[in-house]
Structure formats: C-alpha cells, structure tokens
PDB file of C-alpha atoms in Angstrom:
ATOM      1  CA  MET V   1       9.440 -15.655  -2.960  1.00 44.00           C
ATOM      2  CA  ARG V   2       9.395 -11.914  -2.570  1.00 45.00           C
ATOM      3  CA  VAL V   3       6.410 -10.630  -0.576  1.00 47.00           C
ATOM      4  CA  LEU V   4       5.060  -7.412  -2.015  1.00 48.00           C
ATOM      5  CA  PRO V   5       4.899  -4.632   0.560  1.00 49.00           C
ATOM      6  CA  PHE V   6       1.779  -2.739   1.166  1.00 44.00           C
ATOM      7  CA  LEU V   7       1.955  -2.685  -0.044  1.00 39.00           C
ATOM      8  CA  SER V   8       0.277  -3.181   0.609  1.00 38.00           C
ATOM      9  CA  LEU V   9       0.297  -5.562  -0.903  1.00 32.00           C
ATOM     10  CA  SER V  10      -0.854  -1.829   0.245  1.00 34.00           C
ATOM     11  CA  PHE V  11      -4.087   1.559  -0.237  1.00 32.00           C
ATOM     12  CA  LEU V  12      -5.459   2.952  -0.583  1.00 30.00           C
ATOM     13  CA  SER V  13      -9.780   8.666   1.990  1.00 32.00           C
ATOM     14  CA  PHE V  14     -11.092  11.859   1.404  1.00 29.00           C
ATOM     15  CA  VAL V  15     -12.518  12.656  -2.020  1.00 28.00           C
ATOM     16  CA  LEU V  16     -13.313  15.878  -3.774  1.00 30.00           C
ATOM     17  CA  PHE V  17     -16.703  14.603  -4.895  1.00 32.00           C
ATOM     18  CA  ALA V  18     -19.894  13.835  -2.980  1.00 32.00           C
ATOM     19  CA  CYS V  19     -20.332  10.090  -2.574  1.00 36.00           C
ATOM     20  CA  SER V  20     -23.812   8.725  -3.144  1.00 39.00           C
ATOM     21  CA  THR V  21     -23.764   5.715  -0.819  1.00 44.00           C
ATOM     22  CA  GLY V  22     -27.311   4.439  -1.353  1.00 57.00           C
ATOM     23  CA  GLY V  23     -27.789   3.528   2.302  1.00 76.00           C
ATOM     24  CA  LYS V  24     -24.215   2.418   2.769  1.00 88.00           C
ATOM     25  CA  ARG V  25     -21.870   3.860   5.362  1.00 93.00           C
ATOM     26  CA  ASP V  26     -19.633   6.544   3.834  1.00 96.00           C
ATOM     27  CA  ILE V  27     -16.020   5.816   4.887  1.00 97.00           C
ATOM     28  CA  SER V  28     -14.275   8.040   2.311  1.00 97.00           C
ATOM     29  CA  GLU V  29     -12.751  10.254   5.032  1.00 97.00           C
ATOM     30  CA  TYR V  30     -10.816   7.275   6.375  1.00 98.00           C
ATOM     31  CA  TYR V  31      -8.777   6.933   3.210  1.00 98.00           C
ATOM     32  CA  PHE V  32      -5.721   9.051   2.504  1.00 98.00           C
ATOM     33  CA  PRO V  33      -6.607  12.770   2.544  1.00 97.00           C
ATOM     34  CA  VAL V  34      -6.149  13.327  -1.165  1.00 95.00           C
ATOM     35  CA  LYS V  35      -7.103  17.009  -0.958  1.00 91.00           C
ATOM     36  CA  ASP V  36      -4.101  17.609   1.335  1.00 94.00           C
ATOM     37  CA  LEU V  37      -1.639  15.571  -0.719  1.00 97.00           C
ATOM     38  CA  ARG V  38      -1.252  17.780  -3.773  1.00 95.00           C
ATOM     39  CA  GLY V  39       2.145  18.856  -2.505  1.00 95.00           C
ATOM     40  CA  GLY V  40       3.085  15.308  -1.515  1.00 97.00           C
ATOM     41  CA  LYS V  41       3.831  13.788   1.888  1.00 98.00           C
ATOM     42  CA  VAL V  42       5.899  10.840   3.116  1.00 98.00           C
ATOM     43  CA  TYR V  43       4.306   8.311   5.465  1.00 98.00           C
ATOM     44  CA  GLU V  44       6.877   6.495   7.610  1.00 98.00           C
ATOM     45  CA  TYR V  45       5.927   3.075   8.985  1.00 98.00           C
ATOM     46  CA  VAL V  46       7.874   0.882  11.383  1.00 98.00           C
ATOM     47  CA  VAL V  47       7.613  -2.685  10.138  1.00 97.00           C
ATOM     48  CA  SER V  48       8.269  -5.799  12.207  1.00 96.00           C
ATOM     49  CA  GLN V  49       9.025  -9.005  10.312  1.00 91.00           C
ATOM     50  CA  ASN V  50       9.559 -11.873  12.723  1.00 86.00           C
ATOM     51  CA  ASP V  51      12.684 -10.737  14.646  1.00 86.00           C
ATOM     52  CA  SER V  52      13.627  -7.760  12.451  1.00 93.00           C
ATOM     53  CA  VAL V  53      12.375  -4.173  12.744  1.00 95.00           C
ATOM     54  CA  MET V  54      12.946  -1.555  10.072  1.00 96.00           C
ATOM     55  CA  PRO V  55      11.280   1.507   8.564  1.00 97.00           C
ATOM     56  CA  GLU V  56       9.522   1.758   5.222  1.00 97.00           C
ATOM     57  CA  TYR V  57       8.347   4.893   3.487  1.00 98.00           C
ATOM     58  CA  TRP V  58       5.435   5.711   1.190  1.00 98.00           C
ATOM     59  CA  TYR V  59       5.420   9.011  -0.680  1.00 98.00           C
ATOM     60  CA  TYR V  60       1.845   9.955  -1.582  1.00 98.00           C
ATOM     61  CA  ARG V  61       0.965  12.729  -3.987  1.00 98.00           C
ATOM     62  CA  THR V  62      -2.307  13.739  -5.648  1.00 97.00           C
ATOM     63  CA  PHE V  63      -2.570  14.769  -9.309  1.00 96.00           C
ATOM     64  CA  VAL V  64      -5.531  16.321 -11.109  1.00 94.00           C
ATOM     65  CA  ARG V  65      -5.846  15.373 -14.772  1.00 92.00           C
ATOM     66  CA  ASP V  66      -8.506  15.821 -17.454  1.00 92.00           C
ATOM     67  CA  SER V  67      -9.511  12.211 -16.843  1.00 91.00           C
ATOM     68  CA  GLY V  68      -9.947  12.692 -13.087  1.00 94.00           C
ATOM     69  CA  LEU V  69      -8.196  12.731  -9.741  1.00 96.00           C
ATOM     70  CA  PHE V  70      -5.261  10.380  -9.129  1.00 98.00           C
ATOM     71  CA  LEU V  71      -3.224   9.361  -6.092  1.00 98.00           C
ATOM     72  CA  VAL V  72       0.302   8.077  -6.705  1.00 98.00           C
ATOM     73  CA  GLY V  73       2.121   6.128  -3.989  1.00 98.00           C
ATOM     74  CA  THR V  74       5.853   5.431  -4.196  1.00 98.00           C
ATOM     75  CA  TYR V  75       7.326   2.859  -1.829  1.00 98.00           C
ATOM     76  CA  TYR V  76      10.895   3.262  -0.513  1.00 97.00           C
ATOM     77  CA  ASP V  77      12.563   0.549   1.559  1.00 95.00           C
ATOM     78  CA  HIS V  78      14.857   1.127   4.551  1.00 94.00           C
ATOM     79  CA  ARG V  79      17.770   1.713   2.137  1.00 93.00           C
ATOM     80  CA  PHE V  80      15.760   4.471   0.409  1.00 95.00           C
ATOM     81  CA  GLN V  81      15.470   2.380  -2.768  1.00 94.00           C
ATOM     82  CA  ILE V  82      12.224   2.525  -4.755  1.00 96.00           C
ATOM     83  CA  GLY V  83      10.417  -0.809  -4.683  1.00 96.00           C
ATOM     84  CA  GLN V  84       6.980   0.017  -6.052  1.00 97.00           C
ATOM     85  CA  ILE V  85       4.919   2.780  -7.662  1.00 98.00           C
ATOM     86  CA  VAL V  86       1.126   2.561  -7.621  1.00 98.00           C
ATOM     87  CA  ARG V  87      -1.223   4.937  -9.419  1.00 98.00           C
ATOM     88  CA  GLU V  88      -4.849   4.989  -8.255  1.00 98.00           C
ATOM     89  CA  LYS V  89      -7.871   6.792  -9.637  1.00 98.00           C
ATOM     90  CA  ILE V  90     -10.123   8.372  -7.012  1.00 97.00           C
ATOM     91  CA  THR V  91     -13.753   7.844  -8.021  1.00 97.00           C
ATOM     92  CA  LYS V  92     -17.113   8.396  -6.344  1.00 95.00           C
ATOM     93  CA  SER V  93     -17.216   4.740  -5.296  1.00 95.00           C
ATOM     94  CA  GLY V  94     -13.609   4.310  -4.147  1.00 97.00           C
ATOM     95  CA  ALA V  95      -9.910   4.132  -5.005  1.00 98.00           C
ATOM     96  CA  LEU V  96      -9.122   1.972  -8.050  1.00 98.00           C
ATOM     97  CA  ALA V  97      -5.613   0.846  -8.992  1.00 98.00           C
ATOM     98  CA  LYS V  98      -4.735   1.812 -12.566  1.00 97.00           C
ATOM     99  CA  GLU V  99      -1.010   1.000 -12.670  1.00 97.00           C
ATOM    100  CA  CYS V 100       1.500  -0.834 -10.493  1.00 98.00           C
ATOM    101  CA  HIS V 101       5.221  -0.900 -11.252  1.00 97.00           C
ATOM    102  CA  LEU V 102       7.732  -3.030  -9.339  1.00 97.00           C
ATOM    103  CA  TYR V 103      11.448  -2.383  -8.903  1.00 95.00           C
ATOM    104  CA  GLU V 104      14.275  -4.513  -7.548  1.00 92.00           C
ATOM    105  CA  ALA V 105      18.054  -4.262  -7.391  1.00 84.00           C
ATOM    106  CA  ASP V 106      19.883  -5.375 -10.523  1.00 80.00           C
ATOM    107  CA  PRO V 107      22.191  -8.289  -9.554  1.00 77.00           C
ATOM    108  CA  ASN V 108      24.538  -7.502 -12.452  1.00 72.00           C
ATOM    109  CA  PRO V 109      27.750  -6.118 -10.864  1.00 63.00           C
ATOM    110  CA  GLU V 110      28.348  -3.982 -13.956  1.00 65.00           C
ATOM    111  CA  THR V 111      25.199  -1.985 -13.201  1.00 62.00           C
ATOM    112  CA  GLU V 112      25.884  -1.319  -9.520  1.00 62.00           C
ATOM    113  CA  GLY V 113      23.036   0.645  -8.012  1.00 66.00           C
ATOM    114  CA  GLY V 114      20.767  -0.088 -10.971  1.00 80.00           C
ATOM    115  CA  GLN V 115      17.241  -1.411 -10.747  1.00 89.00           C
ATOM    116  CA  ILE V 116      15.090  -3.759 -12.790  1.00 93.00           C
ATOM    117  CA  HIS V 117      11.607  -2.506 -13.641  1.00 94.00           C
ATOM    118  CA  THR V 118       8.632  -4.863 -13.920  1.00 96.00           C
ATOM    119  CA  THR V 119       5.221  -3.832 -15.207  1.00 95.00           C
ATOM    120  CA  THR V 120       2.204  -5.620 -13.758  1.00 97.00           C
ATOM    121  CA  ILE V 121      -1.247  -6.401 -15.128  1.00 98.00           C
ATOM    122  CA  ILE V 122      -4.098  -5.415 -12.808  1.00 98.00           C
ATOM    123  CA  ASP V 123      -6.952  -7.914 -13.027  1.00 97.00           C
ATOM    124  CA  ALA V 124      -9.092  -6.482 -10.202  1.00 98.00           C
ATOM    125  CA  PRO V 125      -8.492  -2.829  -9.201  1.00 97.00           C
ATOM    126  CA  ASN V 126     -10.315  -2.358  -5.890  1.00 97.00           C
ATOM    127  CA  LYS V 127      -8.004  -0.725  -3.328  1.00 96.00           C
ATOM    128  CA  PHE V 128     -10.488   0.983  -0.978  1.00 97.00           C
ATOM    129  CA  PRO V 129     -14.301   1.323  -1.119  1.00 96.00           C
ATOM    130  CA  PHE V 130     -15.994   4.557  -0.068  1.00 96.00           C
ATOM    131  CA  GLY V 131     -19.369   2.966   0.689  1.00 95.00           C
ATOM    132  CA  VAL V 132     -19.773  -0.199   2.810  1.00 94.00           C
ATOM    133  CA  THR V 133     -22.548  -2.078   4.590  1.00 88.00           C
ATOM    134  CA  ASP V 134     -21.300  -5.054   6.611  1.00 77.00           C
ATOM    135  CA  SER V 135     -18.709  -7.828   6.538  1.00 73.00           C
ATOM    136  CA  SER V 136     -20.557  -9.770   3.836  1.00 75.00           C
ATOM    137  CA  GLY V 137     -19.055  -7.639   1.061  1.00 83.00           C
ATOM    138  CA  VAL V 138     -15.642  -8.599  -0.339  1.00 90.00           C
ATOM    139  CA  PHE V 139     -13.463  -6.095  -2.227  1.00 96.00           C
ATOM    140  CA  LEU V 140     -10.967  -7.780  -4.559  1.00 97.00           C
ATOM    141  CA  PHE V 141      -7.568  -6.523  -5.683  1.00 97.00           C
ATOM    142  CA  LYS V 142      -5.488  -8.732  -7.954  1.00 97.00           C
ATOM    143  CA  LEU V 143      -2.416  -8.298 -10.133  1.00 97.00           C
ATOM    144  CA  GLN V 144       0.003 -10.515 -12.017  1.00 96.00           C
ATOM    145  CA  PHE V 145       3.472 -10.129 -13.487  1.00 96.00           C
ATOM    146  CA  ASN V 146       6.333 -12.039 -15.093  1.00 94.00           C
ATOM    147  CA  PRO V 147       9.438 -11.945 -12.849  1.00 91.00           C
ATOM    148  CA  PRO V 148      12.608 -10.775 -14.647  1.00 90.00           C
ATOM    149  CA  ASP V 149      14.582 -13.857 -13.568  1.00 87.00           C
ATOM    150  CA  ASP V 150      11.907 -16.231 -14.925  1.00 89.00           C
ATOM    151  CA  PRO V 151       9.891 -14.469 -17.648  1.00 89.00           C
ATOM    152  CA  GLN V 152       7.972 -17.673 -18.491  1.00 88.00           C
ATOM    153  CA  ALA V 153       6.472 -17.714 -14.996  1.00 90.00           C
ATOM    154  CA  THR V 154       3.430 -15.687 -13.950  1.00 93.00           C
ATOM    155  CA  ILE V 155       3.290 -14.541 -10.337  1.00 94.00           C
ATOM    156  CA  TYR V 156      -0.056 -13.375  -8.997  1.00 95.00           C
ATOM    157  CA  VAL V 157      -1.069 -11.488  -5.869  1.00 96.00           C
ATOM    158  CA  GLU V 158      -4.710 -11.592  -4.822  1.00 96.00           C
ATOM    159  CA  ARG V 159      -5.985  -9.605  -1.866  1.00 97.00           C
ATOM    160  CA  ASN V 160      -9.535  -9.723  -0.469  1.00 96.00           C
ATOM    161  CA  ARG V 161     -10.676  -6.991   1.892  1.00 96.00           C
ATOM    162  CA  ARG V 162     -13.748  -7.346   4.101  1.00 96.00           C
ATOM    163  CA  PHE V 163     -15.093  -4.425   6.147  1.00 96.00           C
ATOM    164  CA  LEU V 164     -15.099  -5.229   9.880  1.00 96.00           C
ATOM    165  CA  GLY V 165     -16.423  -1.977  11.324  1.00 95.00           C
ATOM    166  CA  ASP V 166     -14.769   0.340  13.824  1.00 96.00           C
ATOM    167  CA  ALA V 167     -11.280  -0.223  15.200  1.00 97.00           C
ATOM    168  CA  PRO V 168      -9.733   1.229  18.387  1.00 97.00           C
ATOM    169  CA  ASP V 169      -8.632   4.857  18.194  1.00 98.00           C
ATOM    170  CA  PHE V 170      -5.138   5.386  16.825  1.00 98.00           C
ATOM    171  CA  GLU V 171      -2.825   7.805  18.636  1.00 97.00           C
ATOM    172  CA  PHE V 172      -0.580   9.839  16.357  1.00 97.00           C
ATOM    173  CA  ASP V 173       1.379  13.008  17.065  1.00 95.00           C
ATOM    174  CA  GLY V 174      -0.376  13.518  20.391  1.00 95.00           C
ATOM    175  CA  LYS V 175      -3.908  13.151  18.991  1.00 97.00           C
ATOM    176  CA  LYS V 176      -6.388  10.288  18.844  1.00 98.00           C
ATOM    177  CA  TYR V 177      -8.023   9.420  15.538  1.00 98.00           C
ATOM    178  CA  SER V 178     -11.110   7.278  15.025  1.00 98.00           C
ATOM    179  CA  CYS V 179     -10.445   4.173  12.917  1.00 98.00           C
ATOM    180  CA  ILE V 180     -12.117   1.520  10.839  1.00 97.00           C
ATOM    181  CA  ARG V 181     -10.696  -1.861   9.953  1.00 97.00           C
ATOM    182  CA  PHE V 182     -10.686  -4.396   7.164  1.00 97.00           C
ATOM    183  CA  GLY V 183     -10.004  -8.094   7.368  1.00 97.00           C
ATOM    184  CA  LEU V 184      -7.405  -9.292   4.866  1.00 96.00           C
ATOM    185  CA  ARG V 185      -7.027 -12.557   3.032  1.00 96.00           C
ATOM    186  CA  GLU V 186      -4.095 -12.665   0.640  1.00 96.00           C
ATOM    187  CA  SER V 187      -2.754 -15.253  -1.788  1.00 95.00           C
ATOM    188  CA  ILE V 188       0.601 -15.154  -3.571  1.00 94.00           C
ATOM    189  CA  GLY V 189       1.357 -17.843  -6.108  1.00 93.00           C
ATOM    190  CA  ASN V 190       2.793 -18.972  -9.415  1.00 92.00           C
ATOM    191  CA  GLU V 191       0.568 -20.140 -12.236  1.00 87.00           C
ATOM    192  CA  LYS V 192       3.050 -22.880 -13.156  1.00 79.00           C
ATOM    193  CA  ASP V 193       1.664 -26.371 -12.695  1.00 69.00           C
ATOM    194  CA  GLY V 194       2.434 -27.738  -9.251  1.00 70.00           C
ATOM    195  CA  ALA V 195       3.602 -24.414  -7.850  1.00 74.00           C
ATOM    196  CA  THR V 196       2.826 -23.716  -4.208  1.00 80.00           C
ATOM    197  CA  GLU V 197       0.473 -20.901  -3.215  1.00 89.00           C
ATOM    198  CA  VAL V 198       1.206 -18.917  -0.057  1.00 92.00           C
ATOM    199  CA  GLU V 199      -1.761 -17.577   1.878  1.00 95.00           C
ATOM    200  CA  ALA V 200      -1.932 -14.854   4.497  1.00 96.00           C
ATOM    201  CA  ARG V 201      -4.557 -13.427   6.819  1.00 96.00           C
ATOM    202  CA  GLY V 202      -4.564 -10.180   8.726  1.00 97.00           C
ATOM    203  CA  GLU V 203      -6.085  -6.736   9.238  1.00 97.00           C
ATOM    204  CA  GLU V 204      -5.705  -3.134   8.081  1.00 98.00           C
ATOM    205  CA  TRP V 205      -6.688  -0.048  10.103  1.00 98.00           C
ATOM    206  CA  TYR V 206      -7.494   3.297   8.499  1.00 98.00           C
ATOM    207  CA  ALA V 207      -7.711   6.487  10.574  1.00 98.00           C
ATOM    208  CA  LYS V 208     -10.032   9.353   9.730  1.00 98.00           C
ATOM    209  CA  GLY V 209      -8.021  12.127   8.092  1.00 97.00           C
ATOM    210  CA  LEU V 210      -4.825  10.051   7.865  1.00 98.00           C
ATOM    211  CA  GLY V 211      -5.372   6.881   5.834  1.00 98.00           C
ATOM    212  CA  LEU V 212      -3.617   3.579   6.474  1.00 98.00           C
ATOM    213  CA  VAL V 213      -2.089   3.601   9.962  1.00 98.00           C
ATOM    214  CA  TYR V 214      -1.671  -0.077  10.857  1.00 98.00           C
ATOM    215  CA  TYR V 215      -1.603  -3.505   9.275  1.00 97.00           C
ATOM    216  CA  ARG V 216      -0.625  -7.033  10.196  1.00 96.00           C
ATOM    217  CA  LYS V 217      -0.322 -10.251   8.196  1.00 96.00           C
ATOM    218  CA  THR V 218       0.466 -13.849   9.075  1.00 95.00           C
ATOM    219  CA  TYR V 219       1.615 -16.076   6.226  1.00 92.00           C
ATOM    220  CA  GLY V 220       1.091 -19.814   5.933  1.00 86.00           C
ATOM    221  CA  SER V 221       1.031 -21.663   9.246  1.00 83.00           C
ATOM    222  CA  GLY V 222       2.440 -18.637  11.091  1.00 82.00           C
ATOM    223  CA  GLY V 223       6.135 -18.944  10.307  1.00 84.00           C
ATOM    224  CA  PHE V 224       6.276 -15.473   8.778  1.00 91.00           C
ATOM    225  CA  LYS V 225       4.544 -12.457  10.340  1.00 94.00           C
ATOM    226  CA  MET V 226       4.452  -8.769   9.431  1.00 95.00           C
ATOM    227  CA  GLU V 227       3.162  -5.848  11.451  1.00 97.00           C
ATOM    228  CA  ALA V 228       3.427  -2.161  10.579  1.00 97.00           C
ATOM    229  CA  ARG V 229       2.447   1.049  12.334  1.00 98.00           C
ATOM    230  CA  LEU V 230       2.487   4.661  11.127  1.00 98.00           C
ATOM    231  CA  THR V 231       5.054   6.655  13.113  1.00 98.00           C
ATOM    232  CA  ASP V 232       5.560   9.914  11.206  1.00 98.00           C
ATOM    233  CA  ILE V 233       4.433  12.066   8.275  1.00 98.00           C
ATOM    234  CA  PHE V 234       6.804  14.586   6.696  1.00 98.00           C
ATOM    235  CA  PRO V 235       7.692  16.279   3.361  1.00 97.00           C
ATOM    236  CA  MET V 236       9.899  14.637   0.729  1.00 97.00           C
ATOM    237  CA  SER V 237      12.751  16.996   1.679  1.00 97.00           C
ATOM    238  CA  GLU V 238      12.985  15.188   5.036  1.00 97.00           C
ATOM    239  CA  LEU V 239      13.281  11.792   3.343  1.00 97.00           C
ATOM    240  CA  GLU V 240      16.029  13.212   1.131  1.00 96.00           C
ATOM    241  CA  ARG V 241      17.810  14.474   4.244  1.00 96.00           C
ATOM    242  CA  LYS V 242      17.622  11.032   5.841  1.00 94.00           C
ATOM    243  CA  ALA V 243      19.061   9.436   2.715  1.00 94.00           C
ATOM    244  CA  THR V 244      21.871  11.999   2.578  1.00 93.00           C
ATOM    245  CA  GLU V 245      22.838  11.196   6.181  1.00 91.00           C
ATOM    246  CA  VAL V 246      23.297   7.549   5.165  1.00 88.00           C
ATOM    247  CA  TYR V 247      24.842   7.874   1.705  1.00 85.00           C
ATOM    248  CA  GLY V 248      26.248  11.393   1.679  1.00 79.00           C
ATOM    249  CA  GLU V 249      25.848  13.902  -1.128  1.00 67.00           C
TER     250      GLU V 249
END
C-alpha cells in the first residue's frame, strides 16, 4: 500500500488576519509564512525510510482570491515527479484543506512519462489550528479516494493531531527557531470487508516563521519508519535547475 507523503500525510503559519483565540494560545506564526509565499518557495526535506535516504520537495505558494486566502502545496519526489497537490484555505481559526489531488506514474508503456490523476474526497479538513489550549484537543484530517487500479475500493487516510506544546529549537541556515510540536496518530485502510488497517504514530515540529521543519512516523509494530527534516528553502528556478542536471534540457 502506498503511504501518502506529508504529506503529510502533510500542513499545513502566519495569517493576514487577526486571530481571536478566546483564551487559547495563538500559534498562527508557527505555520507556513503565507504572507511571504506569494512568489512561491520550495521546501527541501531529507527523508529517511528505514535504510534509504532521499530528498523530497514541497513547492508552496499563496493565492488571494475573492473567496479568501489560499495556500497551495505541490509535492515532488526525488525524481522531480509531482505526487500530490493540496489546496488549503487560510481562515481565522486555521488552515483547512479544500482539495487534494494525487498523482502516480502510469504503468502503461505506451504513455511513458505519463501520470495518473486521482481526485480525493476530504471528509475532515483540519490541517493546522491557529488557537490551541492543551493536549486534550484533537484536530482531525481525513480523506478518501478510489485507487485507479481498483476503482471499486475506497482507500482512506485519517490523521489526528494533538498539540503537545513547545519543541526544542530548530537550527536552520545558521539560525535557531522556536518550535511547537504535535503528536500524530494516523490510520490508512481500505473500506473493503476484511481489509487490514495500518496505523502509525509520530510527531510534527513547526518552527516560528518557517512552518513544518520535522516529522517522524512509525507504522504498525515498527517495521516501517519515516523521519524528515527541512534542509533548504529556495525558489522554483533552483528546483528546475536540479531537475535539468538530472534529465537534461
């Protein structure tokens, strides 16, 4: 079963509106700095999966529309292939997922280099809250989709986030950034009768002024582990240059 990157499952911290927290702690500045992302920036993460280590890239860009402020994240794997596009609406209370599109390589040899697009249904949109109290609150994100190779099946991804308070400072580009962290509990399954559900637990760290800088997940009994750390931020032109070095013009 394919494990969705975050992807995360990744999300989703600075907003252009004042946040009325009602006694809650305002953590909006720990999310991605949407005000600075109108021109778009690529976040490069180094991801460890058991014995393998490879980069992944997320291109974040902010758009202002009549209906509000939106953050779009596009995931590129280590081969510079698009794997996911997520559109979030930035509200006074937090970042809410509005759309999520999945992409995978087309196995048909006649369409070499082609991709198959899958649209998902978002059942619970919470990506990142801007006001929190303690670890008793749970923020739910959930989506489902029909995989192209088995359209009668329904795959679901459910991710619970629980605020855990401050995390250790994160060092990036010679500076230290204060961080907060969320506990993660994730389930990936198939709604078919008798299908096995895979569960994962882990953490996410968000740095003030940067956004997501670190995450880790352990699936099942510990046989599969993921850990990712932010290593660089650069413009899209740099990602294009990296791809050109690998594939040529």
